[in-house]
Structures are given as C-alpha cells and as structure tokens.
C-alpha cells in the first residue's frame, strides 16, 4: 500500500500548519507513523490521496452516523445551497432543529445552537456558574469536554494521547476551580460533596465516556451523582457531544433514565457540519442573553447549511429500528473480534454503547475506570492499528478514542474488517 502522496502532503503541511494538522489526535502521535491525507468519503469508505480505500470507523470523530454522503443529507444541503449560505438572522429550520432536539431529549426544554462542542461546554459552564452564583466545577478523570481552559485538567482524547493533560496557557486560578474526581467512583463523589457541595456550581460528565476510549458510567454511580447534585443545589451537566444521537435516539440520558439539568451536544447534531448546542431546564436557560444576564453569542450559530445537515441526519436516525439494527451490528462485530482475539491468545476486551465502541488490549473483562484504560497494552494497540490500516481498515489513531459504526457499514464491510482483524491479532504476536 503506497502512501507517497500522503507523505508529501504531510511534509508540506508541517511547514504551514503546526504539527501538520488542525487537531492534535490527527497527527498519529499515539500510534507512530504519519497521518494520511484523505481525498473523499462515500458510505462506510474513505479514499486517501494515494487512492487506497479503507472501511472508516472514525466517522469524522463521531458525526457521520449515516456514513459519508448520505443522500438525505446531501439533498438537504443542496436545497439550502439554492437559498444562500447564511444570513446571521433567524430561520425556520433552526426552530425545527431545536424542537426536534427537545422532543428527542425531553430534559431539554430550551436549546441554544453554537458551532462546536467546545463552545457548548464552555457556555454551559458559564451558565451554570451564572445561575448558581458559585465557582467550583467538577469534572472526571479521562473525560474530555473540548479545549475549554478550565476543563483541560486530566482531560481525555488528544490530551491523553500526547501525554499532556494539563496545558500551558491555562492560568492556575482557572484550574484551581476545577475539581477532578475519578470516573465511576461513588465514594469520591460523596467525599467531594461533603467537603465542597455548597461551592459547587456544576458537575460535568460524559455519561458514556468516549475520550478515554469507550467507558460507560455505572448506573448506581450516575444515579447517586444526580441525588447529590439535587441535595446541594449543584447543576448536573451531561456532556453528550459524543453520546447524543449516537448511543440511542435520546442519548445516554435515555439509556440511564436520568435527566440532567443541562446537556451539551455536538457531532451527530451537525450531520458532519460544524454544530454544537447546549440546552436544558427552562428556568436555567432563561438566564442566557438576551433573555437573561449570562452572555453568549455566535456569528455563525445556527448556520443554515449546518442546521440542514443536522436536521436531515436526526430525521433518518428516528426511523423505526434504526438504532436496534446499528447496535446489533456493532455488537456482532465486537463479539467476532473478541473471538478472534481469543483464538490468537491476545488479551483483548471490548465495550459498547449503541453504535459506539471501545477496543481494549487488556486481560480485564469489564473496563469501568480510567486506571483500567491506562493499564491497557499500548504497544499491542499500535501494532493492531497499523496492521488494520495495511489491510484496509481505518481506526482512530489512538488507544484512547472510541470507535463508531455507521448505518452504511454493511455485511461486506464487517466481513472485510474481521479478515483484517484476524491478520492484525496475528501481527501482535510477531
Ligand atoms: C468532541 C467532544 C467535545 C468537543 O467538541 P468539539 O466540536 O471538538 O469542540 C466535547 N465533549 C465531548 C464529550 C466530545 O466528545
């Protein structure tokens, strides 16, 4: 498999773009080697600039739950293109998108659109602080909420891959207000609230963590968190930028049956275009400008093209059986992969939440903590990743990212993936 052109473009990119990439995990630092440059995507497939084809399990890092160039999304975009790119003013479609989200996630009574997940979490935290008049924010080890200054503390995703959970450039005063607790650890929650409950504005959590690989919350711990927030007047924020419309039509909150006070969204809600959103209880959301005093704004917020792609995507995922089929196919793929790992005597386990999954090179059956994720065999993952790539399967280039299936992944793609996995498990022994 030749990657000459990718290599040439990467060398050229490194001259004009820091590290050659516009987001750190893309750089392959977590797996070694050089990033690919892609020319096109279609359905479940990606084609790189050298003409190599890969079954794609990154899906643009989550948004492409329908695969690349789904006809409904392309058609919606073409319809909007006829009418212009944006007006910086109100449109009908943004109201429809807000109504759709409020219907699918009933804990959301009002919604504000932004242009990225980072903006969504940043705004939700400002709102929580403004609403409660308190400063302390709680986050969890290994959870990533975008590159918000005060949340880049023990963060996941690229911050883990690069080994820099704490970034220079974040004033100490910011991070001091961020308390970091271990994930899935009820005693740590109890201890925090006993000591700092009255100062805690909010707790932000990925209810299904997807940035330290895929690690679902334990239902009891999440339930206890809801109760503790209520008892102390702290707001509970579910960061569902990744899990929203990905693990179920109603997000992780519907899986656990727990209503957060605020929810942040991104990725799938934009159908591949830049959209984020935050929303929740009406009495809280009414504190946002212009209705209330907490300032938040965006030039491109509610951009008509992005809203069109998002609405078209949300429409398709609501069709009867969409998630059941996707989750069953994801489960089938993972079951077969575990079988292949076992046959090759490679310690290997998996996690799944709907159409989102985690692959762990670990002998432990149930991965529930950040420590367990970190104890996985990174060298095995690296070998596996490169062998999969050689055999036409594109996984996220880091052991700390979740994988995603799309509705375009059919039997042929799954079959190819399993043939590649068999070779990749064998390569680990070499
Ligand atoms: C991706 C992600 C973000 C950040 O979204 P961006 O659009 O990259 O800013 C925030 N939270 C979670 C859970 C994410 O997965």
Short mmCIF file of C-alpha atoms and ligand atoms in Angstrom, two decimals:
data_model
loop_
_atom_site.label_atom_id
_atom_site.label_comp_id
_atom_site.label_asym_id
_atom_site.label_seq_id
_atom_site.Cartn_x
_atom_site.Cartn_y
_atom_site.Cartn_z
CA UNK A 1 0.00 0.00 0.00
CA UNK A 2 1.75 3.16 -1.18
CA UNK A 3 1.37 6.32 0.86
CA UNK A 4 3.78 8.51 -1.08
CA UNK A 5 1.37 11.34 -1.72
CA UNK A 6 0.16 11.45 1.89
CA UNK A 7 3.80 11.64 2.99
CA UNK A 8 4.49 14.50 0.58
CA UNK A 9 1.43 16.45 1.71
CA UNK A 10 2.30 15.86 5.36
CA UNK A 11 5.82 17.24 4.86
CA UNK A 12 4.32 20.26 3.11
CA UNK A 13 1.64 20.69 5.83
CA UNK A 14 4.28 20.75 8.56
CA UNK A 15 5.69 23.94 7.04
CA UNK A 16 2.49 25.98 7.24
CA UNK A 17 0.42 24.24 9.95
CA UNK A 18 1.72 23.46 13.48
CA UNK A 19 2.46 19.73 13.58
CA UNK A 20 0.93 19.47 10.11
CA UNK A 21 -2.61 19.06 11.47
CA UNK A 22 -5.54 21.18 12.60
CA UNK A 23 -6.35 18.99 15.62
CA UNK A 24 -3.71 17.05 17.56
CA UNK A 25 -5.01 13.44 17.50
CA UNK A 26 -4.97 13.51 13.70
CA UNK A 27 -1.16 13.54 13.78
CA UNK A 28 -0.76 9.80 14.58
CA UNK A 29 1.45 10.61 17.59
CA UNK A 30 -0.46 7.97 19.55
CA UNK A 31 0.39 5.19 17.11
CA UNK A 32 3.59 6.34 15.40
CA UNK A 33 3.99 6.93 11.69
CA UNK A 34 2.50 9.72 9.62
CA UNK A 35 -1.10 10.80 9.11
CA UNK A 36 -3.00 10.02 5.94
CA UNK A 37 -4.44 12.71 3.73
CA UNK A 38 -7.92 11.88 2.52
CA UNK A 39 -9.41 12.73 -0.84
CA UNK A 40 -13.01 11.54 -0.44
CA UNK A 41 -15.53 9.54 1.56
CA UNK A 42 -18.52 7.55 0.42
CA UNK A 43 -20.78 5.43 2.62
CA UNK A 44 -18.56 3.47 5.02
CA UNK A 45 -15.46 4.09 2.90
CA UNK A 46 -12.63 6.60 2.85
CA UNK A 47 -10.19 7.07 -0.02
CA UNK A 48 -6.78 8.62 0.64
CA UNK A 49 -4.81 10.83 -1.77
CA UNK A 50 -2.83 7.78 -2.95
CA UNK A 51 -6.06 6.05 -3.96
CA UNK A 52 -6.09 3.49 -1.09
CA UNK A 53 -9.53 2.63 0.28
CA UNK A 54 -10.42 1.99 3.92
CA UNK A 55 -13.51 1.00 5.89
CA UNK A 56 -13.92 4.01 8.18
CA UNK A 57 -14.54 3.56 11.92
CA UNK A 58 -13.77 7.19 12.78
CA UNK A 59 -16.74 8.78 11.02
CA UNK A 60 -15.20 12.25 11.27
CA UNK A 61 -14.83 11.54 15.04
CA UNK A 62 -18.47 10.65 15.51
CA UNK A 63 -20.80 12.88 13.47
CA UNK A 64 -21.21 10.58 10.45
CA UNK A 65 -23.70 8.10 11.91
CA UNK A 66 -25.23 7.78 8.43
CA UNK A 67 -21.85 7.35 6.73
CA UNK A 68 -20.29 9.67 4.17
CA UNK A 69 -22.52 11.49 1.69
CA UNK A 70 -25.84 10.05 2.82
CA UNK A 71 -28.38 11.04 0.12
CA UNK A 72 -30.78 12.66 2.62
CA UNK A 73 -28.02 14.90 3.97
CA UNK A 74 -26.62 15.80 0.54
CA UNK A 75 -30.12 16.62 -0.71
CA UNK A 76 -30.85 18.86 2.29
CA UNK A 77 -27.57 20.68 1.74
CA UNK A 78 -28.26 21.15 -1.97
CA UNK A 79 -31.70 22.56 -1.19
CA UNK A 80 -30.20 25.08 1.21
CA UNK A 81 -27.37 25.99 -1.20
CA UNK A 82 -30.01 27.29 -3.61
CA UNK A 83 -31.15 29.70 -0.90
CA UNK A 84 -27.86 31.03 0.38
CA UNK A 85 -25.18 30.18 2.93
CA UNK A 86 -26.40 32.16 5.90
CA UNK A 87 -27.99 35.39 6.96
CA UNK A 88 -26.83 36.00 10.53
CA UNK A 89 -30.50 36.11 11.42
CA UNK A 90 -33.35 33.79 12.37
CA UNK A 91 -34.52 30.93 10.13
CA UNK A 92 -37.36 28.40 10.28
CA UNK A 93 -35.01 25.42 10.22
CA UNK A 94 -33.20 26.37 13.43
CA UNK A 95 -36.55 26.36 15.25
CA UNK A 96 -37.31 22.93 13.80
CA UNK A 97 -33.92 21.65 14.93
CA UNK A 98 -34.49 22.99 18.47
CA UNK A 99 -37.98 21.42 18.55
CA UNK A 100 -36.62 18.08 17.31
CA UNK A 101 -33.93 18.01 19.99
CA UNK A 102 -36.40 18.98 22.74
CA UNK A 103 -38.67 16.14 21.64
CA UNK A 104 -35.87 13.53 21.48
CA UNK A 105 -34.26 14.60 24.77
CA UNK A 106 -37.18 15.68 26.98
CA UNK A 107 -34.85 17.03 29.72
CA UNK A 108 -34.11 19.83 27.25
CA UNK A 109 -36.84 22.46 27.34
CA UNK A 110 -34.83 25.13 25.53
CA UNK A 111 -31.80 24.90 23.30
CA UNK A 112 -29.15 27.32 22.08
CA UNK A 113 -27.11 26.45 18.97
CA UNK A 114 -23.37 27.10 18.78
CA UNK A 115 -20.70 25.93 16.31
CA UNK A 116 -18.63 23.36 18.23
CA UNK A 117 -18.75 21.03 21.20
CA UNK A 118 -16.15 23.13 22.95
CA UNK A 119 -18.36 26.20 22.69
CA UNK A 120 -21.28 24.19 24.03
CA UNK A 121 -19.49 23.03 27.19
CA UNK A 122 -17.84 26.41 27.75
CA UNK A 123 -21.22 28.15 27.53
CA UNK A 124 -23.00 25.56 29.69
CA UNK A 125 -20.43 26.04 32.44
CA UNK A 126 -20.68 29.82 32.28
CA UNK A 127 -24.44 29.47 32.52
CA UNK A 128 -24.21 27.07 35.48
CA UNK A 129 -21.93 29.50 37.31
CA UNK A 130 -24.14 32.45 36.45
CA UNK A 131 -27.27 30.62 37.54
CA UNK A 132 -25.94 29.28 40.85
CA UNK A 133 -23.59 32.16 41.72
CA UNK A 134 -20.93 29.57 42.56
CA UNK A 135 -17.48 28.97 41.04
CA UNK A 136 -16.42 25.35 41.54
CA UNK A 137 -16.79 22.94 38.61
CA UNK A 138 -16.37 19.19 38.97
CA UNK A 139 -15.12 17.04 36.11
CA UNK A 140 -13.91 13.45 35.91
CA UNK A 141 -10.56 11.94 35.09
CA UNK A 142 -10.30 10.95 31.42
CA UNK A 143 -13.42 12.89 30.38
CA UNK A 144 -12.86 15.41 27.62
CA UNK A 145 -15.13 18.40 27.16
CA UNK A 146 -13.34 20.23 24.37
CA UNK A 147 -10.40 22.55 24.89
CA UNK A 148 -12.13 24.87 27.36
CA UNK A 149 -9.41 26.45 29.58
CA UNK A 150 -10.83 25.36 32.91
CA UNK A 151 -11.60 21.83 31.70
CA UNK A 152 -8.15 20.90 30.39
CA UNK A 153 -7.38 19.17 33.64
CA UNK A 154 -6.86 15.41 33.46
CA UNK A 155 -8.71 15.52 30.15
CA UNK A 156 -9.03 12.67 27.70
CA UNK A 157 -8.71 12.40 23.90
CA UNK A 158 -5.68 14.19 22.40
CA UNK A 159 -4.60 15.39 25.81
CA UNK A 160 -4.09 11.75 26.82
CA UNK A 161 -2.54 10.67 23.54
CA UNK A 162 0.01 13.45 23.80
CA UNK A 163 0.60 12.88 27.50
CA UNK A 164 -0.24 16.49 28.39
CA UNK A 165 -3.49 16.52 30.36
CA UNK A 166 -2.64 19.95 31.71
CA UNK A 167 -1.91 22.58 29.12
CA UNK A 168 0.43 25.54 29.50
CA UNK A 169 -1.51 28.74 28.92
CA UNK A 170 -4.25 27.88 31.40
CA UNK A 171 -3.93 30.21 34.43
CA UNK A 172 -3.60 28.36 37.73
CA UNK A 173 -6.61 30.30 39.00
CA UNK A 174 -8.81 28.61 36.40
CA UNK A 175 -7.78 25.07 37.07
CA UNK A 176 -7.99 25.58 40.84
CA UNK A 177 -11.72 25.99 40.43
CA UNK A 178 -11.91 22.66 38.60
CA UNK A 179 -12.09 19.68 40.93
CA UNK A 180 -11.24 16.38 39.25
CA UNK A 181 -12.73 13.13 40.51
CA UNK A 182 -12.19 9.53 39.43
CA UNK A 183 -14.80 8.16 36.99
CA UNK A 184 -17.32 5.60 38.28
CA UNK A 185 -16.31 6.13 41.92
CA UNK A 186 -19.24 6.78 44.28
CA UNK A 187 -17.17 7.27 47.49
CA UNK A 188 -15.18 10.04 45.73
CA UNK A 189 -18.47 11.78 44.86
CA UNK A 190 -19.68 11.57 48.44
CA UNK A 191 -16.39 12.98 49.72
CA UNK A 192 -16.43 15.88 47.28
CA UNK A 193 -19.97 16.94 48.12
CA UNK A 194 -19.38 16.60 51.87
CA UNK A 195 -16.43 19.00 51.61
CA UNK A 196 -17.36 21.35 48.74
CA UNK A 197 -21.03 20.79 47.94
CA UNK A 198 -22.04 24.34 48.78
CA UNK A 199 -19.42 25.86 46.44
CA UNK A 200 -20.11 23.52 43.54
CA UNK A 201 -21.82 25.25 40.61
CA UNK A 202 -21.98 22.13 38.47
CA UNK A 203 -20.70 18.68 37.73
CA UNK A 204 -19.95 17.95 34.08
CA UNK A 205 -19.69 14.33 32.97
CA UNK A 206 -19.66 12.23 29.82
CA UNK A 207 -22.37 9.72 30.88
CA UNK A 208 -20.77 7.35 28.38
CA UNK A 209 -17.13 8.41 28.28
CA UNK A 210 -15.76 8.38 24.75
CA UNK A 211 -12.48 10.20 25.10
CA UNK A 212 -10.61 7.66 27.23
CA UNK A 213 -11.72 5.01 24.76
CA UNK A 214 -15.35 3.95 25.45
CA UNK A 215 -16.27 3.60 29.13
CA UNK A 216 -19.95 3.67 30.16
CA UNK A 217 -20.97 5.00 33.58
CA UNK A 218 -22.20 2.60 36.22
CA UNK A 219 -25.91 3.27 36.68
CA UNK A 220 -25.71 3.44 40.51
CA UNK A 221 -22.86 5.96 40.46
CA UNK A 222 -24.65 8.17 37.96
CA UNK A 223 -27.88 7.93 39.97
CA UNK A 224 -26.05 8.89 43.16
CA UNK A 225 -24.50 11.86 41.35
CA UNK A 226 -27.97 13.08 40.38
CA UNK A 227 -29.11 12.89 44.01
CA UNK A 228 -26.02 14.62 45.40
CA UNK A 229 -26.39 17.48 42.91
CA UNK A 230 -30.03 17.92 43.94
CA UNK A 231 -29.19 17.86 47.65
CA UNK A 232 -26.51 20.54 47.25
CA UNK A 233 -28.14 22.78 44.64
CA UNK A 234 -25.44 21.99 42.07
CA UNK A 235 -26.35 21.58 38.41
CA UNK A 236 -25.70 18.30 36.63
CA UNK A 237 -24.41 18.71 33.07
CA UNK A 238 -24.34 15.71 30.77
CA UNK A 239 -21.79 16.27 28.04
CA UNK A 240 -23.46 14.29 25.27
CA UNK A 241 -21.45 15.86 22.45
CA UNK A 242 -20.38 12.34 21.54
CA UNK A 243 -23.08 10.11 23.05
CA UNK A 244 -26.07 12.23 21.93
CA UNK A 245 -27.90 10.59 19.00
CA UNK A 246 -25.06 8.02 18.97
CA UNK A 247 -25.85 5.55 21.76
CA UNK A 248 -29.65 5.93 21.41
CA UNK A 249 -32.01 8.49 19.81
CA UNK A 250 -32.49 10.01 23.28
CA UNK A 251 -28.79 9.93 24.14
CA UNK A 252 -27.16 8.34 27.17
CA UNK A 253 -29.73 10.08 29.42
CA UNK A 254 -32.45 7.90 27.94
CA UNK A 255 -30.34 4.76 28.47
CA UNK A 256 -29.85 5.54 32.17
CA UNK A 257 -33.22 7.17 32.72
CA UNK A 258 -31.57 10.17 34.39
CA UNK A 259 -32.41 13.76 33.50
CA UNK A 260 -29.51 16.21 33.72
CA UNK A 261 -30.18 19.91 34.30
CA UNK A 262 -28.20 20.86 31.21
CA UNK A 263 -27.00 18.86 28.21
CA UNK A 264 -24.28 19.70 25.72
CA UNK A 265 -24.47 18.35 22.17
CA UNK A 266 -22.30 18.33 19.06
CA UNK A 267 -21.05 15.86 16.45
CA UNK A 268 -24.17 13.97 15.18
CA UNK A 269 -26.40 17.04 15.65
CA UNK A 270 -24.50 18.71 12.79
CA UNK A 271 -24.53 15.69 10.47
CA UNK A 272 -20.88 16.36 9.58
CA UNK A 273 -21.02 20.15 9.57
CA UNK A 274 -19.97 22.36 12.49
CA UNK A 275 -22.79 22.49 15.05
CA UNK A 276 -22.88 22.33 18.81
CA UNK A 277 -25.72 23.02 21.21
CA UNK A 278 -26.50 23.34 24.88
CA UNK A 279 -29.87 23.20 26.50
CA UNK A 280 -31.90 22.08 29.47
CA UNK A 281 -34.33 23.33 32.09
CA UNK A 282 -36.24 26.43 31.01
CA UNK A 283 -35.64 28.25 34.32
CA UNK A 284 -31.89 27.84 33.81
CA UNK A 285 -31.82 28.57 30.07
CA UNK A 286 -33.78 31.78 30.65
CA UNK A 287 -30.61 33.21 32.23
CA UNK A 288 -28.96 33.28 28.79
CA UNK A 289 -28.76 36.60 26.88
CA UNK A 290 -30.89 38.27 25.57
CA UNK A 291 -33.49 36.88 27.98
CA UNK A 292 -31.09 36.87 30.92
CA UNK A 293 -27.74 38.31 32.02
CA UNK A 294 -25.36 35.42 31.13
CA UNK A 295 -23.70 36.43 27.86
CA UNK A 296 -23.36 34.01 24.98
CA UNK A 297 -23.33 34.69 21.22
CA UNK A 298 -22.10 33.41 17.85
CA UNK A 299 -21.75 34.90 14.36
CA UNK A 300 -22.30 31.58 12.61
CA UNK A 301 -24.55 30.00 15.27
CA UNK A 302 -27.50 28.23 13.66
CA UNK A 303 -25.85 28.39 10.24
CA UNK A 304 -28.47 27.21 7.73
CA UNK A 305 -26.23 24.67 5.96
CA UNK A 306 -25.16 23.09 9.24
CA UNK A 307 -28.73 23.06 10.54
CA UNK A 308 -29.95 21.45 7.30
CA UNK A 309 -27.38 18.65 7.58
CA UNK A 310 -28.23 18.15 11.24
CA UNK A 311 -31.99 18.07 10.72
CA UNK A 312 -31.69 15.58 7.85
CA UNK A 313 -29.48 13.34 10.00
CA UNK A 314 -31.82 13.46 13.01
CA UNK A 315 -34.74 12.61 10.74
CA UNK A 316 -33.08 9.43 9.46
CA UNK A 317 -31.98 8.19 12.89
CA UNK A 318 -35.58 8.36 14.09
CA UNK A 319 -36.74 5.79 11.53
CA UNK A 320 -38.13 2.60 13.04
CA UNK A 321 -35.42 0.15 14.08
CA UNK A 322 -32.51 2.40 13.10
CA UNK A 323 -30.68 2.12 16.43
CA UNK A 324 -31.60 -1.50 17.09
CA UNK A 325 -30.06 -2.52 13.77
CA UNK A 326 -26.97 -0.40 14.27
CA UNK A 327 -26.41 -1.54 17.85
CA UNK A 328 -26.92 -5.20 16.90
CA UNK A 329 -24.44 -4.89 14.05
CA UNK A 330 -21.93 -3.19 16.37
CA UNK A 331 -22.41 -5.95 18.95
CA UNK A 332 -21.95 -8.63 16.30
CA UNK A 333 -18.71 -7.09 15.08
CA UNK A 334 -17.34 -6.82 18.63
CA UNK A 335 -18.31 -10.40 19.50
CA UNK A 336 -16.45 -11.70 16.47
CA UNK A 337 -13.43 -9.54 17.27
CA UNK A 338 -13.28 -10.92 20.82
CA UNK A 339 -13.44 -14.43 19.36
CA UNK A 340 -10.52 -13.65 17.03
CA UNK A 341 -8.51 -12.10 19.88
CA UNK A 342 -9.05 -15.17 22.00
CA UNK A 343 -8.09 -17.51 19.17
CA UNK A 344 -4.84 -15.55 18.78
CA UNK A 345 -4.27 -15.58 22.59
CA UNK A 346 -4.20 -11.78 22.72
CA UNK A 347 -5.65 -10.27 25.94
CA UNK A 348 -8.49 -8.22 24.49
CA UNK A 349 -11.88 -6.92 25.56
CA UNK A 350 -14.50 -4.51 24.26
CA UNK A 351 -17.09 -2.01 25.48
CA UNK A 352 -20.20 -0.92 23.62
CA UNK A 353 -22.88 1.72 23.93
CA UNK A 354 -25.22 1.72 20.94
CA UNK A 355 -23.19 2.48 17.82
CA UNK A 356 -20.10 3.46 19.80
CA UNK A 357 -17.42 1.01 20.90
CA UNK A 358 -14.07 0.60 22.62
CA UNK A 359 -11.30 -1.91 21.90
CA UNK A 360 -9.01 -2.68 24.86
CA UNK A 361 -5.80 -4.65 24.79
CA UNK A 362 -6.32 -5.75 28.33
CA UNK A 363 -6.95 -9.01 30.16
CA UNK A 364 -9.77 -7.43 32.19
CA UNK A 365 -13.31 -8.23 31.15
CA UNK A 366 -15.06 -5.16 32.43
CA UNK A 367 -13.32 -1.82 31.82
CA UNK A 368 -15.01 0.80 34.01
CA UNK A 369 -12.23 3.10 35.24
CA UNK A 370 -9.63 5.45 33.85
CA UNK A 371 -6.93 3.40 35.61
CA UNK A 372 -8.03 0.24 33.80
CA UNK A 373 -7.93 2.09 30.47
CA UNK A 374 -4.44 3.38 31.17
CA UNK A 375 -3.25 -0.12 32.12
CA UNK A 376 -4.05 -1.43 28.61
CA UNK A 377 -1.22 -2.55 26.34
CA UNK A 378 -0.50 0.47 24.11
CA UNK A 379 2.13 -1.42 22.12
CA UNK A 380 -0.46 -4.05 21.18
CA UNK A 381 -2.83 -1.31 20.08
CA UNK A 382 -0.14 0.29 17.91
CA UNK A 383 0.61 -2.97 16.13
CA UNK A 384 -3.09 -3.70 15.73
CA UNK A 385 -3.80 -0.21 14.37
CA UNK A 386 -1.08 -0.36 11.71
CA UNK A 387 -1.98 -3.91 10.65
CA UNK A 388 -5.64 -2.87 10.30
CA UNK A 389 -4.59 0.13 8.21
CA UNK A 390 -2.45 -2.07 5.93
CA UNK A 391 -5.48 -4.30 5.47
CA UNK A 392 -7.90 -1.51 4.62
CA UNK A 393 -9.47 -0.55 7.96
CA UNK A 394 -9.17 2.96 9.38
CA UNK A 395 -9.44 3.10 13.18
CA UNK A 396 -8.88 6.22 15.29
CA UNK A 397 -5.10 6.66 15.60
CA UNK A 398 -5.09 6.46 19.40
CA UNK A 399 -5.80 3.85 22.06
CA UNK A 400 -7.90 6.45 23.90
CA UNK A 401 -10.55 7.15 21.27
CA UNK A 402 -13.87 5.41 20.83
CA UNK A 403 -14.82 3.80 17.51
CA UNK A 404 -18.04 4.40 15.58
CA UNK A 405 -20.19 2.33 13.28
CA UNK A 406 -22.42 3.98 10.71
CA UNK A 407 -25.60 2.85 9.00
CA UNK A 408 -23.51 2.43 5.84
CA UNK A 409 -21.44 -0.38 7.38
CA UNK A 410 -22.94 -3.49 5.78
CA UNK A 411 -22.05 -7.19 5.73
CA UNK A 412 -19.25 -6.71 3.18
CA UNK A 413 -17.55 -4.05 5.30
CA UNK A 414 -17.89 -6.06 8.51
CA UNK A 415 -16.51 -9.14 6.76
CA UNK A 416 -13.51 -7.18 5.46
CA UNK A 417 -12.94 -5.75 8.94
CA UNK A 418 -12.91 -9.21 10.53
CA UNK A 419 -10.48 -10.58 7.94
CA UNK A 420 -8.21 -7.62 8.67
CA UNK A 421 -8.59 -8.13 12.44
CA UNK A 422 -7.54 -11.77 12.16
CA UNK A 423 -4.29 -10.67 10.50
CA UNK A 424 -3.87 -7.79 12.96
CA UNK A 425 -4.18 -10.06 16.02
CA UNK A 426 -1.63 -12.39 14.42
CA UNK A 427 0.70 -9.41 13.87
CA UNK A 428 0.68 -8.70 17.63
CA UNK A 429 2.43 -11.99 18.26
CA UNK A 430 5.15 -11.27 15.66
C1 LIG B 1 -15.72 16.06 20.77
C2 LIG B 1 -16.14 16.38 22.12
C3 LIG B 1 -16.16 17.70 22.61
C4 LIG B 1 -15.60 18.85 21.84
O1 LIG B 1 -16.27 19.11 20.65
P1 LIG B 1 -15.54 19.98 19.52
O2 LIG B 1 -16.58 20.12 18.46
O3 LIG B 1 -14.34 19.19 19.10
O4 LIG B 1 -15.15 21.27 20.13
C5 LIG B 1 -16.69 17.93 23.86
N1 LIG B 1 -17.17 16.92 24.60
C6 LIG B 1 -17.16 15.65 24.18
C7 LIG B 1 -17.72 14.58 25.05
C8 LIG B 1 -16.62 15.33 22.93
O5 LIG B 1 -16.59 14.06 22.54
#
